[in-house]
CSV table of N, CA and C in Angstrom, one decimal:
chain,number,residue,atom,x,y,z
A,1,LEU,N,115.1,94.3,111.6
A,1,LEU,CA,114.0,93.4,111.4
A,1,LEU,C,113.7,93.9,110.3
A,2,THR,N,113.1,94.7,109.3
A,2,THR,CA,112.7,94.8,107.6
A,2,THR,C,113.5,93.2,106.9
A,3,LEU,N,115.0,92.8,107.4
A,3,LEU,CA,115.2,91.7,107.3
A,3,LEU,C,114.7,90.5,107.3
A,4,VAL,N,114.6,90.5,108.8
A,4,VAL,CA,114.1,89.4,109.2
A,4,VAL,C,112.0,89.3,108.4
A,5,LEU,N,111.8,90.2,108.5
A,5,LEU,CA,110.4,90.7,108.0
A,5,LEU,C,110.5,89.9,106.4
A,6,GLY,N,111.3,90.6,106.0
A,6,GLY,CA,111.3,90.2,104.6
A,6,GLY,C,111.6,88.5,104.5
A,7,LEU,N,112.7,87.5,104.9
A,7,LEU,CA,112.7,86.1,105.0
A,7,LEU,C,111.8,86.0,105.8
A,8,THR,N,111.1,85.7,106.5
A,8,THR,CA,110.1,85.5,107.2
A,8,THR,C,108.6,85.0,105.8
A,9,LEU,N,108.5,86.7,105.4
A,9,LEU,CA,107.8,86.8,104.2
A,9,LEU,C,107.9,85.7,102.9
A,10,THR,N,108.7,86.1,102.7
A,10,THR,CA,109.2,85.1,101.8
A,10,THR,C,109.3,83.7,101.5
A,11,ALA,N,109.5,83.1,103.1
A,11,ALA,CA,109.6,81.7,103.3
A,11,ALA,C,108.4,81.4,103.4
A,12,LEU,N,107.2,81.9,104.0
A,12,LEU,CA,105.8,81.8,104.4
A,12,LEU,C,105.5,81.8,102.4
A,13,LEU,N,105.4,82.5,101.9
A,13,LEU,CA,104.8,82.6,100.3
A,13,LEU,C,105.5,81.4,99.7
A,14,LYS,N,106.9,81.1,99.9
A,14,LYS,CA,107.5,79.8,98.9
A,14,LYS,C,108.0,80.6,97.7
A,15,ILE,N,108.2,81.7,98.3
A,15,ILE,CA,108.6,82.4,96.7
A,15,ILE,C,109.7,81.9,95.6
A,16,GLN,N,110.2,80.6,96.3
A,16,GLN,CA,111.2,80.2,95.3
A,16,GLN,C,110.3,78.9,94.0
A,17,ASP,N,109.1,79.1,94.8
A,17,ASP,CA,108.5,78.1,94.0
A,17,ASP,C,107.6,78.8,92.7
A,18,ALA,N,107.6,80.1,93.2
A,18,ALA,CA,107.1,81.3,92.4
A,18,ALA,C,107.1,81.1,91.2
A,19,ARG,N,106.3,81.8,90.1
A,19,ARG,CA,106.3,81.5,88.6
A,19,ARG,C,106.6,82.9,88.2
A,20,SER,N,106.1,83.9,88.9
A,20,SER,CA,105.5,84.9,88.5
A,20,SER,C,105.0,86.0,90.2
A,21,ILE,N,105.7,86.9,90.4
A,21,ILE,CA,105.6,87.5,91.6
A,21,ILE,C,105.2,89.3,91.3
A,22,LEU,N,103.9,89.4,91.9
A,22,LEU,CA,103.9,91.3,92.1
A,22,LEU,C,104.1,91.6,93.9
A,23,GLU,N,105.3,92.8,93.7
A,23,GLU,CA,105.0,93.5,95.0
A,23,GLU,C,104.6,94.7,94.8
A,24,VAL,N,103.1,94.9,95.5
A,24,VAL,CA,102.6,96.3,95.3
A,24,VAL,C,103.0,96.8,96.4
A,25,ALA,N,103.2,98.7,96.1
A,25,ALA,CA,103.5,99.1,97.4
A,25,ALA,C,105.5,98.6,98.1
A,26,CYS,N,105.8,98.7,96.8
A,26,CYS,CA,107.4,98.2,96.9
A,26,CYS,C,108.6,98.8,97.7
A,27,GLY,N,107.9,100.1,98.1
A,27,GLY,CA,108.8,101.0,98.8
A,27,GLY,C,110.3,101.2,98.2
A,28,SER,N,111.2,101.2,99.1
A,28,SER,CA,112.4,101.1,98.4
A,28,SER,C,113.9,100.4,97.8
A,29,GLY,N,112.4,99.3,97.6
A,29,GLY,CA,113.2,97.8,97.5
A,29,GLY,C,114.1,97.0,97.9
A,30,LEU,N,113.4,97.2,99.0
A,30,LEU,CA,114.6,96.3,100.6
A,30,LEU,C,113.9,94.5,100.3
A,31,LEU,N,112.6,94.5,100.2
A,31,LEU,CA,111.6,93.3,100.4
A,31,LEU,C,112.3,92.3,98.9
A,32,GLY,N,112.2,93.4,97.8
A,32,GLY,CA,112.3,93.1,96.3
A,32,GLY,C,113.3,92.5,96.1
A,33,ILE,N,114.8,93.2,96.7
A,33,ILE,CA,115.7,92.2,96.9
A,33,ILE,C,116.2,91.0,97.5
A,34,GLU,N,115.4,90.6,98.4
A,34,GLU,CA,115.3,89.2,99.4
A,34,GLU,C,114.5,88.6,98.0
A,35,ILE,N,113.3,88.8,97.8
A,35,ILE,CA,113.0,88.1,96.4
A,35,ILE,C,114.1,88.0,95.5
A,36,LEU,N,114.9,88.8,94.7
A,36,LEU,CA,115.2,88.5,94.2
A,36,LEU,C,116.5,87.8,94.2
A,37,ARG,N,116.8,87.6,95.6
A,37,ARG,CA,118.2,86.7,96.1
A,37,ARG,C,117.2,85.5,95.7
A,38,GLN,N,116.0,84.8,96.3
A,38,GLN,CA,115.5,83.6,96.5
A,38,GLN,C,114.6,83.0,95.5
A,39,LYS,N,114.1,84.2,94.2
A,39,LYS,CA,113.6,83.6,93.2
A,39,LYS,C,114.1,82.5,92.5
A,40,HIS,N,113.2,81.7,92.0
A,40,HIS,CA,113.8,81.4,90.7
A,40,HIS,C,114.2,81.9,89.9
A,41,SER,N,115.1,81.9,89.3
A,41,SER,CA,115.5,82.5,88.0
A,41,SER,C,114.9,83.4,86.8
A,42,ASP,N,114.0,81.9,86.6
A,42,ASP,CA,112.8,81.9,85.6
A,42,ASP,C,111.9,82.9,86.0
A,43,ALA,N,111.7,83.0,87.4
A,43,ALA,CA,110.6,84.0,87.5
A,43,ALA,C,110.5,85.2,87.4
A,44,LYS,N,109.1,85.6,87.6
A,44,LYS,CA,109.3,87.4,86.6
A,44,LYS,C,108.8,87.9,88.2
A,45,LEU,N,109.6,89.1,88.2
A,45,LEU,CA,109.2,89.8,89.5
A,45,LEU,C,108.9,91.3,88.8
A,46,ILE,N,107.6,92.2,89.9
A,46,ILE,CA,107.6,93.2,89.3
A,46,ILE,C,106.9,94.0,90.5
A,47,CYS,N,107.7,94.9,91.0
A,47,CYS,CA,107.5,95.6,91.6
A,47,CYS,C,107.5,97.3,91.5
A,48,ALA,N,106.1,97.5,92.2
A,48,ALA,CA,105.9,98.3,91.6
A,48,ALA,C,105.0,99.4,92.8
A,49,ASP,N,105.0,100.6,93.3
A,49,ASP,CA,104.8,101.9,94.1
A,49,ASP,C,104.1,102.8,93.5
A,50,ILE,N,103.0,103.5,94.0
A,50,ILE,CA,102.6,105.2,93.2
A,50,ILE,C,103.5,105.9,93.5
A,51,ALA,N,104.6,106.3,94.7
A,51,ALA,CA,105.8,107.2,94.8
A,51,ALA,C,106.9,107.0,93.8
A,52,GLU,N,107.1,107.9,93.0
A,52,GLU,CA,108.4,108.3,92.3
A,52,GLU,C,109.7,107.8,93.0
A,53,GLU,N,109.4,108.8,93.7
A,53,GLU,CA,110.9,108.6,94.8
A,53,GLU,C,110.9,107.3,95.1
A,54,MET,N,110.3,106.3,95.4
A,54,MET,CA,110.6,105.1,96.0
A,54,MET,C,110.3,103.9,94.3
A,55,VAL,N,110.1,104.2,93.3
A,55,VAL,CA,110.1,103.7,92.6
A,55,VAL,C,111.5,104.4,92.1
A,56,LEU,N,112.1,105.0,92.0
A,56,LEU,CA,113.6,105.3,91.5
A,56,LEU,C,114.5,105.1,92.8
A,57,ARG,N,114.1,104.8,93.6
A,57,ARG,CA,114.9,104.6,94.6
A,57,ARG,C,115.2,102.6,94.4
A,58,THR,N,114.1,102.0,94.5
A,58,THR,CA,113.7,100.6,94.0
A,58,THR,C,115.1,100.6,92.6
A,59,GLN,N,114.8,100.7,92.3
A,59,GLN,CA,115.8,101.2,90.5
A,59,GLN,C,116.4,101.4,90.7
A,60,GLN,N,117.1,102.0,91.5
A,60,GLN,CA,118.6,102.1,92.1
A,60,GLN,C,119.4,101.5,92.6
A,61,ARG,N,118.4,100.9,93.7
A,61,ARG,CA,119.0,99.6,94.2
A,61,ARG,C,119.2,98.6,93.5
A,62,PHE,N,118.1,97.7,92.6
A,62,PHE,CA,117.8,96.5,91.6
A,62,PHE,C,119.7,97.4,90.5
A,63,GLN,N,119.7,98.8,90.0
A,63,GLN,CA,120.5,98.4,89.6
A,63,GLN,C,122.2,98.3,90.3
A,64,PHE,N,121.9,98.5,91.3
A,64,PHE,CA,123.7,98.3,92.6
A,64,PHE,C,123.4,96.7,92.2
A,65,VAL,N,122.6,96.0,92.8
A,65,VAL,CA,122.8,94.8,92.9
A,65,VAL,C,123.2,94.3,91.5
A,66,GLN,N,122.3,95.1,90.2
A,66,GLN,CA,122.8,94.2,89.1
A,66,GLN,C,124.5,94.5,89.2
A,67,GLU,N,124.8,95.2,89.3
A,67,GLU,CA,126.0,95.9,88.7
A,67,GLU,C,127.6,95.2,89.8
A,68,GLN,N,126.8,95.0,91.2
A,68,GLN,CA,127.9,95.3,92.2
A,68,GLN,C,127.6,93.3,93.2
A,69,GLY,N,126.4,93.0,92.6
A,69,GLY,CA,126.4,91.9,93.4
A,69,GLY,C,125.4,92.1,94.5
A,70,PHE,N,124.7,90.7,95.2
A,70,PHE,CA,124.4,91.1,96.4
A,70,PHE,C,124.8,91.3,97.6
A,71,GLY,N,126.2,91.5,98.0
A,71,GLY,CA,127.1,91.3,98.9
A,71,GLY,C,126.6,93.1,99.5
A,72,GLY,N,126.5,93.4,100.8
A,72,GLY,CA,126.6,95.0,101.0
A,72,GLY,C,125.2,95.7,100.1
A,73,TYR,N,124.3,94.9,99.9
A,73,TYR,CA,123.1,96.1,99.4
A,73,TYR,C,122.0,96.8,100.4
A,74,ARG,N,122.4,95.6,101.5
A,74,ARG,CA,121.9,96.4,102.9
A,74,ARG,C,122.4,98.2,103.4
A,75,GLN,N,123.6,97.6,103.3
A,75,GLN,CA,124.1,99.6,103.2
A,75,GLN,C,123.9,100.4,101.8
A,76,PHE,N,123.1,99.7,101.0
A,76,PHE,CA,123.0,100.8,100.0
A,76,PHE,C,122.4,101.9,100.4
A,77,ASN,N,123.2,103.2,100.1
A,77,ASN,CA,122.4,104.5,100.6
A,77,ASN,C,122.6,106.1,99.7
A,78,ARG,N,122.5,105.1,98.0
A,78,ARG,CA,122.8,105.4,97.3
A,78,ARG,C,121.7,107.0,97.0
A,79,GLN,N,121.8,108.5,96.7
A,79,GLN,CA,121.3,109.3,97.4
A,79,GLN,C,120.7,109.7,95.5
A,80,ILE,N,119.2,110.3,95.4
A,80,ILE,CA,118.9,110.4,94.6
A,80,ILE,C,119.9,111.5,93.8
A,81,GLN,N,120.3,111.3,92.8
A,81,GLN,CA,121.1,112.5,92.0
A,81,GLN,C,120.3,113.8,91.8
A,82,ASP,N,119.4,113.6,90.7
A,82,ASP,CA,118.0,114.9,90.8
A,82,ASP,C,116.9,114.6,91.2
A,83,PRO,N,116.7,115.2,92.3
A,83,PRO,CA,115.1,115.0,92.5
A,83,PRO,C,113.8,114.9,91.5
A,84,ASN,N,114.7,115.4,90.2
A,84,ASN,CA,113.7,116.1,89.2
A,84,ASN,C,113.8,115.1,88.1
A,85,THR,N,114.6,114.2,88.3
A,85,THR,CA,114.5,112.5,87.6
A,85,THR,C,113.1,112.4,87.0
A,86,GLU,N,112.9,112.4,85.8
A,86,GLU,CA,111.8,111.5,85.4
A,86,GLU,C,112.0,109.8,85.6
A,87,VAL,N,110.9,109.6,86.3
A,87,VAL,CA,110.9,108.2,86.6
A,87,VAL,C,110.2,107.6,85.5
A,88,LYS,N,110.7,106.1,84.9
A,88,LYS,CA,109.7,105.0,84.1
A,88,LYS,C,109.9,104.3,84.3
A,89,ASP,N,109.3,103.5,83.6
A,89,ASP,CA,108.9,101.9,84.4
A,89,ASP,C,110.4,101.3,83.9
A,90,ARG,N,111.3,100.1,84.5
A,90,ARG,CA,112.6,99.8,84.0
A,90,ARG,C,112.5,98.1,84.3
A,91,VAL,N,113.5,98.1,83.3
A,91,VAL,CA,113.6,96.3,83.6
A,91,VAL,C,115.0,95.7,83.2
A,92,PHE,N,114.7,95.1,84.4
A,92,PHE,CA,116.4,94.9,84.6
A,92,PHE,C,116.0,93.1,84.0
A,93,ASP,N,116.7,92.5,83.1
A,93,ASP,CA,116.8,91.3,82.3
A,93,ASP,C,117.6,90.4,83.3
A,94,SER,N,118.8,90.8,83.6
A,94,SER,CA,119.6,89.8,84.1
A,94,SER,C,118.8,89.4,85.6
A,95,PHE,N,117.7,90.2,85.9
A,95,PHE,CA,117.0,89.5,87.2
A,95,PHE,C,115.4,88.9,86.2
A,96,ASN,N,114.9,89.5,85.5
A,96,ASN,CA,114.3,88.8,85.0
A,96,ASN,C,112.6,89.9,85.8
A,97,SER,N,113.3,91.3,86.1
A,97,SER,CA,112.4,91.6,86.6
A,97,SER,C,111.9,92.7,86.1
A,98,GLN,N,110.6,93.8,86.6
A,98,GLN,CA,110.5,95.3,86.1
A,98,GLN,C,110.4,96.1,87.5
A,99,VAL,N,110.3,97.6,87.6
A,99,VAL,CA,110.1,98.6,88.4
A,99,VAL,C,109.4,99.0,87.5
A,100,LYS,N,108.2,99.4,87.9
A,100,LYS,CA,107.2,100.2,87.3
A,100,LYS,C,106.6,101.8,89.1
A,101,ILE,N,106.0,102.1,87.8
A,101,ILE,CA,104.9,103.2,88.5
A,101,ILE,C,104.0,102.7,88.5
A,102,LEU,N,103.1,102.9,89.9
A,102,LEU,CA,101.9,101.4,90.1
A,102,LEU,C,100.6,102.5,89.5
A,103,ASN,N,99.9,102.2,89.3
A,103,ASN,CA,98.7,103.2,88.2
A,103,ASN,C,97.8,101.8,88.0
A,104,ASN,N,96.5,102.0,87.1
A,104,ASN,CA,95.5,101.2,87.5
A,104,ASN,C,96.0,100.5,86.4
A,105,GLU,N,96.1,100.8,85.2
A,105,GLU,CA,96.9,100.7,83.9
A,105,GLU,C,97.7,99.1,84.7
A,106,ILE,N,98.2,99.0,85.3
A,106,ILE,CA,99.7,98.0,85.8
A,106,ILE,C,98.2,97.0,85.9
A,107,LEU,N,97.5,97.6,87.2
A,107,LEU,CA,96.9,96.2,87.6
A,107,LEU,C,95.7,95.9,86.7
A,108,ILE,N,95.5,96.5,86.2
A,108,ILE,CA,94.3,96.3,84.9
A,108,ILE,C,94.8,95.2,83.9
A,109,GLY,N,96.4,95.6,83.6
A,109,GLY,CA,96.7,94.8,82.9
A,109,GLY,C,97.8,93.5,83.1
A,110,ILE,N,97.3,93.1,84.5
A,110,ILE,CA,97.6,92.1,84.7
A,110,ILE,C,96.6,90.9,84.5
A,111,GLN,N,96.6,89.9,83.5
A,111,GLN,CA,95.5,88.8,83.9
A,111,GLN,C,95.1,87.9,84.6
A,112,ASN,N,94.3,87.3,85.2
A,112,ASN,CA,93.7,86.4,86.0
A,112,ASN,C,95.0,85.9,85.8
A,113,ASN,N,94.9,85.2,87.1
A,113,ASN,CA,96.3,83.5,87.1
A,113,ASN,C,97.2,83.9,86.7
A,114,SER,N,97.8,85.4,85.8
A,114,SER,CA,99.1,85.6,85.5
A,114,SER,C,100.3,86.2,86.9
A,115,VAL,N,99.8,85.8,88.4
A,115,VAL,CA,100.8,85.8,89.1
A,115,VAL,C,100.4,84.8,90.1
A,116,ASP,N,101.7,84.1,90.3
A,116,ASP,CA,101.4,83.0,91.7
A,116,ASP,C,101.6,84.1,92.8
A,117,ARG,N,102.0,84.4,93.0
A,117,ARG,CA,102.5,85.9,94.3
A,117,ARG,C,102.1,87.2,94.1
A,118,TYR,N,101.4,87.7,95.2
A,118,TYR,CA,101.4,88.8,95.5
A,118,TYR,C,101.9,89.4,96.4
A,119,ILE,N,102.4,90.3,96.8
A,119,ILE,CA,102.9,90.5,97.9
A,119,ILE,C,102.5,92.9,97.9
């Protein structure tokens, strides 16, 4: 169901035409991975969530796809090794993407008209 909704949402938003995408409340990164698969290679993706555990899971999911490719990411069930791991903003250069802890600074720092698609 999540995959179907994600594919429908990315199709409606015409992700492949976007130059900059902001996903707020990205959760564990499932939709973010679909966006990565469909977005133009030059498009920038920012995934953010208020929950550090979700940011960490998204980072791990993106890392897995960066290392292993898109095949099998739906079955990704890597557990967080250390629940006390400090979560920091992370950049995935090969995807032109970032995963961040959501806070006011992120939202304030986004300039008007700098993001084509908000999710």
